[in-house]
Amino acid sequence: MSHSKETGKLPSSANDPCLNITTLDAKDIRWPTSLGAHGSDAMHTDPDYSCVYVTIHTAEGTRGYGLTFTLGRGTDIVLMAVKAMKRFVENRTTVSIYADFAKFWREITSDSQLRWIGPEKGVTHLAVAAIINALWDLWGKIRGVPVWRLLTEMEPEELVSTIDFRYITDALTPAEAVDMLQKSNPLRKQNIEDLVKNGYPAYTTQVGWLGYSDEQIRTLCQKYLQAGFTAFKIKVGQNLENDIKRCKLVREEIGWDNKLMVDANQIWDVSTAIDWMKNLKEFQLLWIEEPTSPDDVLGHKIIAEAMREYNIGVATGEMCANRVLFKQFLQANALEFCQIDSARIGGVNEILAVYLMAKKFNVKVCPHAGGVGLCEMVQHLQMWDYTSVSCTKQERMVEFVDQQHEQFIYPAVINDNACYLAPTAPGYSTELKPESVSMYEYPIGSEWQKMFAGGIFKKETY
């Protein structure tokens, strides 16, 4: 076990109880959200919000829960990838993982055979996220704190030791990361107190799904205004005339003092994005989200440069595959708002690297959330950013969509000022209610059996 070069001390994980991991179970859980057009956008017209749900069992009885978000079909493929990675976790001790978490993370992402079908991207990386998220949930329970406090209370050297810096040292070194965290130390106590008292600002996408009627949009705008929200996002990209009409409708409801953002979900080419957004500039938009392919760094750069004339920022990241792609976006000045996703890249360890790079490049992080469990997880990450990295809420907020929270034992909670309340339960807020699992596990859950029997869905074609 290596000592910290700066302090000569062992990582504090050496003082944690050592639990014996016995098994890793995983399930395919799906909700039929397509029936109400919930989550519908220009590219994903009929999503059924879903997840691969991982449970890590220990001989001592403590369990860790993690998940990765999916949209229905294909969840079974991610499930197979999780099962292919079980061997990295089972029959190990927790100390053997946490004492050198970066090494473990590299092992699970760099298997010499598995990496051929997805080196830190795609299905295999979604599977990694589910497992890693479960391990952080377990670690929070071992230390008896929510994950945002676990991260906040770590010494800088211990936290940085969880990150694999391979491929990003040209943008950020471990020493730079430690220095950033040390410099933020004086602000942590007051920021923790502020979080516990006031929470963290949220914005809503609930008003703007493409499948919603005008009447639904107006009603939801009024609902979320009354709930204290001051920032709203709607989906765009299928029909320009309809987008203009919907932007006008939302502005009529929320006024001009509140923030409005739009999200194209990757549907446009670069030139189309620029032309389309010029037609929406009159609505004083804070950002255009995912205007083109999530892999096109230089395309986003061109769009960002064109939009600066209109004070419209570019936001992207929910579909970015790994820290390397984020590094390039930041180096190229191709985005104003960095949107990490708690289940897209390889779990907490890799996300920490993105936050620290964003700090170095002075880019605001406004996480993607809304899918199953994403609000529950990402609140922890953004709260750690406030206590330990950026140390500010200025021009930062977390997405909120009011769906599936009732499925969780410790759901994300929004207060009367439209802020996420700081979680208090140990772990990562990722444990589903047992009845939710039994009802919505695909295809054997009781709700799915009812829908198959009633002809609402056909199992053989779903």
Coordinates of N, CA, C and O in Angstrom, one line a residue, residues 116-235:
W116 N -12.0 -4.4 -26.1 CA -12.1 -4.4 -27.6 C -13.5 -4.0 -28.0 O -13.7 -3.3 -29.1
I117 N -14.5 -4.3 -27.2 CA -15.9 -3.9 -27.6 C -16.3 -2.6 -27.0 O -17.4 -2.2 -27.1
G118 N -15.4 -1.9 -26.3 CA -15.7 -0.6 -25.7 C -14.7 -0.1 -24.8 O -14.9 -0.1 -23.6
P119 N -13.6 0.4 -25.3 CA -12.6 1.0 -24.4 C -13.1 2.3 -23.9 O -13.0 3.4 -24.5
E120 N -13.7 2.3 -22.6 CA -14.2 3.5 -22.0 C -15.2 4.2 -22.8 O -15.2 5.4 -22.9
K121 N -16.2 3.5 -23.3 CA -17.3 4.1 -24.1 C -18.4 3.0 -24.2 O -18.2 1.8 -24.0
G122 N -19.5 3.5 -24.6 CA -20.6 2.7 -25.0 C -21.2 1.8 -23.9 O -21.2 2.1 -22.7
V123 N -21.6 0.6 -24.3 CA -22.3 -0.4 -23.4 C -21.4 -0.7 -22.3 O -21.9 -0.8 -21.1
T124 N -20.2 -1.0 -22.5 CA -19.3 -1.5 -21.4 C -19.1 -0.4 -20.4 O -19.0 -0.7 -19.2
H125 N -19.0 0.9 -20.8 CA -18.8 1.9 -19.9 C -20.1 2.2 -19.1 O -20.0 2.6 -17.9
L126 N -21.2 2.1 -19.7 CA -22.5 2.2 -18.9 C -22.5 1.1 -17.8 O -22.9 1.3 -16.7
A127 N -22.0 -0.1 -18.2 CA -22.0 -1.2 -17.2 C -21.0 -0.9 -16.1 O -21.2 -1.1 -14.9
V128 N -19.8 -0.3 -16.4 CA -18.8 0.1 -15.4 C -19.5 1.1 -14.5 O -19.3 1.0 -13.2
A129 N -20.2 2.1 -15.0 CA -20.9 3.1 -14.2 C -21.8 2.5 -13.1 O -21.8 2.9 -11.9
A130 N -22.6 1.5 -13.5 CA -23.5 0.9 -12.6 C -22.7 0.2 -11.4 O -23.1 0.3 -10.3
I131 N -21.6 -0.5 -11.7 CA -20.8 -1.2 -10.7 C -20.1 -0.2 -9.8 O -20.1 -0.3 -8.6
I132 N -19.5 0.8 -10.4 CA -18.7 1.8 -9.7 C -19.7 2.6 -8.8 O -19.4 2.9 -7.6
N133 N -20.8 3.0 -9.3 CA -21.8 3.7 -8.5 C -22.2 2.9 -7.3 O -22.4 3.4 -6.2
A134 N -22.4 1.6 -7.4 CA -22.7 0.7 -6.3 C -21.6 0.7 -5.3 O -21.9 0.6 -4.1
L135 N -20.4 0.7 -5.7 CA -19.2 0.7 -4.8 C -19.1 2.0 -4.0 O -18.8 2.0 -2.8
W136 N -19.5 3.1 -4.6 CA -19.5 4.4 -3.9 C -20.6 4.4 -2.9 O -20.5 4.9 -1.8
D137 N -21.8 3.8 -3.3 CA -22.9 3.7 -2.3 C -22.5 2.9 -1.1 O -22.7 3.3 0.0
L138 N -21.8 1.8 -1.4 CA -21.3 0.9 -0.3 C -20.3 1.7 0.6 O -20.3 1.6 1.8
W139 N -19.4 2.4 -0.1 CA -18.4 3.2 0.7 C -19.0 4.2 1.6 O -18.6 4.4 2.8
G140 N -20.0 4.9 1.1 CA -20.7 5.9 1.9 C -21.4 5.2 3.1 O -21.3 5.8 4.3
K141 N -21.9 4.0 2.9 CA -22.5 3.3 4.1 C -21.5 2.8 5.1 O -21.7 2.8 6.3
I142 N -20.3 2.4 4.5 CA -19.3 2.0 5.5 C -18.8 3.1 6.4 O -18.6 3.0 7.6
R143 N -18.7 4.3 5.8 CA -18.3 5.5 6.6 C -19.5 6.2 7.3 O -19.3 7.1 8.0
G144 N -20.7 5.8 6.9 CA -21.9 6.3 7.6 C -22.3 7.7 7.2 O -22.9 8.5 8.0
V145 N -22.0 8.1 5.9 CA -22.2 9.4 5.4 C -22.8 9.4 4.0 O -22.5 8.4 3.3
P146 N -23.6 10.4 3.6 CA -23.9 10.5 2.2 C -22.7 10.7 1.3 O -21.7 11.2 1.8
V147 N -22.7 10.3 0.1 CA -21.5 10.4 -0.8 C -21.0 11.8 -0.9 O -19.8 12.0 -1.0
W148 N -21.9 12.8 -0.9 CA -21.4 14.2 -1.1 C -20.5 14.5 0.1 O -19.5 15.2 0.0
R149 N -20.9 14.1 1.3 CA -20.0 14.3 2.5 C -18.8 13.4 2.5 O -17.7 13.8 2.9
L150 N -18.9 12.2 2.0 CA -17.8 11.3 1.9 C -16.7 12.0 1.0 O -15.5 12.0 1.4
L151 N -17.1 12.5 -0.1 CA -16.1 13.2 -1.0 C -15.6 14.5 -0.3 O -14.4 14.8 -0.4
T152 N -16.5 15.2 0.3 CA -16.1 16.5 0.9 C -15.1 16.3 2.1 O -14.1 17.0 2.3
E153 N -15.3 15.2 2.8 CA -14.5 15.0 4.0 C -13.2 14.2 3.7 O -12.3 14.1 4.6
M154 N -13.0 13.7 2.5 CA -11.7 13.1 2.1 C -10.6 14.1 2.1 O -10.8 15.3 1.7
E155 N -9.4 13.7 2.6 CA -8.3 14.5 2.4 C -8.0 14.6 0.8 O -8.3 13.7 0.1
P156 N -7.5 15.8 0.4 CA -7.2 15.9 -1.1 C -6.5 14.8 -1.7 O -6.8 14.3 -2.8
E157 N -5.4 14.3 -1.0 CA -4.6 13.2 -1.5 C -5.4 11.9 -1.7 O -5.3 11.2 -2.7
E158 N -6.3 11.6 -0.7 CA -7.1 10.4 -0.8 C -8.1 10.5 -2.0 O -8.2 9.6 -2.8
L159 N -8.7 11.7 -2.1 CA -9.7 11.8 -3.2 C -9.0 11.7 -4.5 O -9.5 11.0 -5.4
V160 N -7.9 12.4 -4.7 CA -7.2 12.4 -6.0 C -6.7 10.9 -6.3 O -6.6 10.5 -7.5
S161 N -6.4 10.2 -5.3 CA -5.9 8.8 -5.5 C -7.0 7.9 -6.1 O -6.7 6.8 -6.6
T162 N -8.3 8.3 -6.1 CA -9.3 7.5 -6.7 C -9.4 7.7 -8.2 O -10.2 6.9 -8.8
I163 N -8.7 8.6 -8.7 CA -8.9 9.0 -10.2 C -7.8 8.4 -11.0 O -6.6 8.5 -10.6
D164 N -8.2 7.9 -12.1 CA -7.2 7.4 -13.1 C -6.9 8.6 -14.1 O -7.7 9.0 -14.8
F165 N -5.6 9.1 -14.0 CA -5.2 10.3 -14.8 C -4.7 9.9 -16.1 O -4.2 10.8 -16.9
R166 N -4.7 8.6 -16.5 CA -4.2 8.3 -17.8 C -4.9 9.0 -18.9 O -6.2 9.1 -18.8
Y167 N -4.2 9.5 -19.9 CA -4.8 10.3 -21.0 C -5.2 11.7 -20.7 O -5.5 12.5 -21.7
I168 N -5.1 12.2 -19.5 CA -5.5 13.6 -19.2 C -4.4 14.4 -18.5 O -4.7 15.6 -18.2
T169 N -3.2 13.9 -18.4 CA -2.2 14.7 -17.6 C -1.7 15.9 -18.4 O -1.1 16.8 -17.9
D170 N -2.0 15.9 -19.7 CA -1.7 17.1 -20.5 C -2.6 18.2 -20.2 O -2.4 19.4 -20.5
A171 N -3.7 17.9 -19.5 CA -4.7 18.9 -19.1 C -4.7 19.2 -17.6 O -5.0 20.3 -17.2
L172 N -4.5 18.1 -16.9 CA -4.6 18.2 -15.4 C -3.7 17.1 -14.8 O -3.8 15.9 -15.2
T173 N -2.8 17.4 -13.9 CA -2.0 16.5 -13.2 C -2.5 16.2 -11.8 O -3.3 17.0 -11.3
P174 N -2.2 15.1 -11.2 CA -2.6 14.8 -9.8 C -2.2 15.9 -8.9 O -2.9 16.3 -8.0
A175 N -1.0 16.4 -9.1 CA -0.5 17.5 -8.2 C -1.4 18.7 -8.3 O -1.7 19.4 -7.3
E176 N -1.8 19.1 -9.5 CA -2.6 20.2 -9.7 C -4.0 20.0 -9.0 O -4.6 20.9 -8.4
A177 N -4.5 18.8 -9.1 CA -5.8 18.5 -8.5 C -5.7 18.6 -7.0 O -6.6 19.2 -6.4
V178 N -4.7 18.1 -6.4 CA -4.5 18.2 -5.0 C -4.4 19.6 -4.6 O -5.0 20.0 -3.6
D179 N -3.7 20.4 -5.3 CA -3.5 21.8 -5.0 C -4.9 22.6 -5.1 O -5.2 23.4 -4.2
M180 N -5.7 22.3 -6.1 CA -7.0 22.9 -6.2 C -7.9 22.6 -4.9 O -8.5 23.5 -4.3
L181 N -7.9 21.3 -4.5 CA -8.7 20.9 -3.4 C -8.1 21.5 -2.1 O -8.9 21.9 -1.2
Q182 N -6.8 21.6 -1.9 CA -6.3 22.2 -0.7 C -6.6 23.7 -0.6 O -6.9 24.2 0.4
K183 N -6.6 24.4 -1.8 CA -7.0 25.8 -1.8 C -8.4 26.1 -1.4 O -8.8 27.2 -0.9
S184 N -9.3 25.1 -1.7 CA -10.7 25.3 -1.3 C -11.0 25.0 0.1 O -12.1 25.3 0.6
N185 N -10.1 24.4 0.8 CA -10.3 24.0 2.2 C -11.0 25.1 3.1 O -11.9 24.8 3.9
P186 N -10.5 26.3 3.1 CA -11.1 27.3 4.0 C -12.6 27.6 3.8 O -13.3 28.1 4.7
L187 N -13.1 27.2 2.6 CA -14.5 27.5 2.3 C -15.5 26.4 2.6 O -16.7 26.5 2.6
R188 N -14.9 25.2 2.9 CA -15.7 24.0 3.0 C -16.7 24.1 4.1 O -17.9 23.8 4.0
K189 N -16.3 24.5 5.3 CA -17.2 24.5 6.5 C -18.5 25.4 6.2 O -19.6 25.0 6.4
Q190 N -18.2 26.6 5.7 CA -19.4 27.5 5.4 C -20.2 27.0 4.3 O -21.5 27.2 4.3
N191 N -19.6 26.4 3.3 CA -20.4 25.9 2.2 C -21.3 24.7 2.6 O -22.4 24.5 2.1
I192 N -20.7 23.8 3.5 CA -21.5 22.7 4.0 C -22.7 23.2 4.8 O -23.8 22.8 4.6
E193 N -22.5 24.2 5.6 CA -23.6 24.8 6.4 C -24.6 25.4 5.5 O -25.8 25.3 5.7
D194 N -24.2 26.1 4.4 CA -25.1 26.7 3.4 C -25.9 25.6 2.7 O -27.2 25.7 2.6
L195 N -25.3 24.5 2.3 CA -26.0 23.4 1.7 C -27.1 22.8 2.6 O -28.2 22.6 2.1
V196 N -26.7 22.5 3.8 CA -27.6 21.9 4.7 C -28.8 22.8 5.0 O -30.0 22.4 5.1
K197 N -28.6 24.1 5.0 CA -29.6 25.1 5.3 C -30.5 25.4 4.0 O -31.7 25.4 4.1
N198 N -29.8 25.6 2.9 CA -30.5 26.2 1.7 C -30.6 25.2 0.5 O -31.4 25.5 -0.4
G199 N -29.8 24.2 0.5 CA -29.9 23.3 -0.7 C -29.1 23.8 -1.9 O -28.4 24.8 -1.8
Y200 N -29.4 23.2 -3.0 CA -28.6 23.6 -4.3 C -29.6 23.8 -5.4 O -30.6 23.1 -5.6
P201 N -29.5 24.9 -6.2 CA -30.5 25.3 -7.2 C -30.7 24.3 -8.2 O -29.8 23.6 -8.7
A202 N -32.0 24.2 -8.6 CA -32.4 23.3 -9.7 C -33.1 24.0 -10.8 O -33.6 25.1 -10.6
Y203 N -33.1 23.4 -12.0 CA -34.0 23.9 -13.1 C -34.8 22.7 -13.5 O -34.5 21.6 -13.3
T204 N -35.9 23.0 -14.3 CA -36.8 21.9 -14.7 C -36.8 21.8 -16.2 O -36.8 22.8 -16.9
T205 N -36.9 20.5 -16.6 CA -37.1 20.2 -18.0 C -38.5 19.6 -18.2 O -38.9 19.3 -19.3
Q206 N -39.2 19.5 -17.1 CA -40.5 18.8 -17.1 C -41.5 19.5 -18.0 O -42.4 18.9 -18.5
V207 N -41.3 20.8 -18.3 CA -42.3 21.5 -19.0 C -42.2 21.3 -20.5 O -43.1 21.7 -21.3
G208 N -41.1 20.7 -21.0 CA -40.8 20.9 -22.4 C -40.6 19.6 -23.2 O -40.0 19.7 -24.3
W209 N -41.1 18.5 -22.9 CA -41.0 17.3 -23.7 C -41.7 17.5 -25.0 O -42.8 18.1 -25.1
L210 N -41.2 17.0 -26.1 CA -41.7 17.3 -27.4 C -43.1 16.7 -27.6 O -43.9 17.2 -28.5
G211 N -43.4 15.6 -26.9 CA -44.7 15.0 -27.1 C -45.8 15.6 -26.3 O -46.9 15.2 -26.4
Y212 N -45.5 16.7 -25.6 CA -46.5 17.3 -24.8 C -47.3 18.3 -25.6 O -46.8 19.0 -26.5
S213 N -48.6 18.5 -25.3 CA -49.5 19.4 -25.9 C -49.2 20.8 -25.4 O -48.6 21.0 -24.4
D214 N -49.7 21.8 -26.1 CA -49.5 23.2 -25.7 C -50.2 23.4 -24.3 O -49.6 24.1 -23.4
E215 N -51.3 22.8 -24.1 CA -52.0 22.9 -22.9 C -51.2 22.3 -21.7 O -51.1 22.9 -20.6
Q216 N -50.6 21.2 -22.0 CA -49.8 20.6 -20.9 C -48.6 21.5 -20.6 O -48.2 21.6 -19.4
I217 N -48.0 22.1 -21.6 CA -46.8 22.9 -21.4 C -47.2 24.1 -20.5 O -46.5 24.5 -19.6
R218 N -48.3 24.8 -20.9 CA -48.8 25.9 -20.1 C -49.1 25.5 -18.6 O -48.6 26.2 -17.7
T219 N -49.8 24.4 -18.4 CA -50.1 24.0 -17.1 C -48.8 23.7 -16.3 O -48.7 24.1 -15.1
L220 N -47.9 23.0 -16.9 CA -46.6 22.7 -16.2 C -45.8 23.9 -15.9 O -45.1 24.0 -14.8
C221 N -45.7 24.9 -16.8 CA -45.0 26.1 -16.5 C -45.6 26.8 -15.3 O -44.9 27.3 -14.4
Q222 N -46.9 26.9 -15.2 CA -47.6 27.5 -14.1 C -47.3 26.7 -12.8 O -47.0 27.3 -11.7
K223 N -47.3 25.4 -12.9 CA -47.0 24.6 -11.7 C -45.6 24.8 -11.2 O -45.4 25.0 -10.0
Y224 N -44.6 24.8 -12.1 CA -43.2 24.9 -11.6 C -42.9 26.4 -11.3 O -42.0 26.6 -10.4
L225 N -43.5 27.3 -11.8 CA -43.4 28.7 -11.4 C -43.8 28.8 -9.9 O -43.2 29.4 -9.1
Q226 N -45.0 28.2 -9.6 CA -45.5 28.3 -8.3 C -44.6 27.5 -7.3 O -44.6 27.8 -6.1
A227 N -43.9 26.5 -7.8 CA -43.0 25.7 -7.0 C -41.6 26.4 -6.8 O -40.8 25.9 -6.1
G228 N -41.5 27.6 -7.3 CA -40.3 28.4 -7.1 C -39.2 28.3 -8.1 O -38.1 28.9 -8.0
F229 N -39.4 27.6 -9.2 CA -38.4 27.5 -10.3 C -38.3 28.8 -11.1 O -39.3 29.4 -11.4
T230 N -37.0 29.1 -11.4 CA -36.7 30.3 -12.2 C -36.0 30.0 -13.5 O -35.6 30.9 -14.2
A231 N -35.8 28.7 -13.8 CA -35.1 28.3 -15.0 C -35.8 27.1 -15.6 O -36.1 26.1 -14.9
F232 N -36.0 27.1 -16.9 CA -36.8 26.2 -17.6 C -36.2 25.7 -18.9 O -35.6 26.6 -19.6
K233 N -36.3 24.5 -19.2 CA -35.7 24.0 -20.5 C -36.7 23.2 -21.3 O -37.5 22.5 -20.7
I234 N -36.7 23.4 -22.6 CA -37.6 22.7 -23.5 C -36.8 22.1 -24.6 O -35.7 22.5 -24.9
K235 N -37.4 21.0 -25.2 CA -36.8 20.3 -26.3 C -37.1 20.9 -27.6 O -38.2 21.4 -27.8

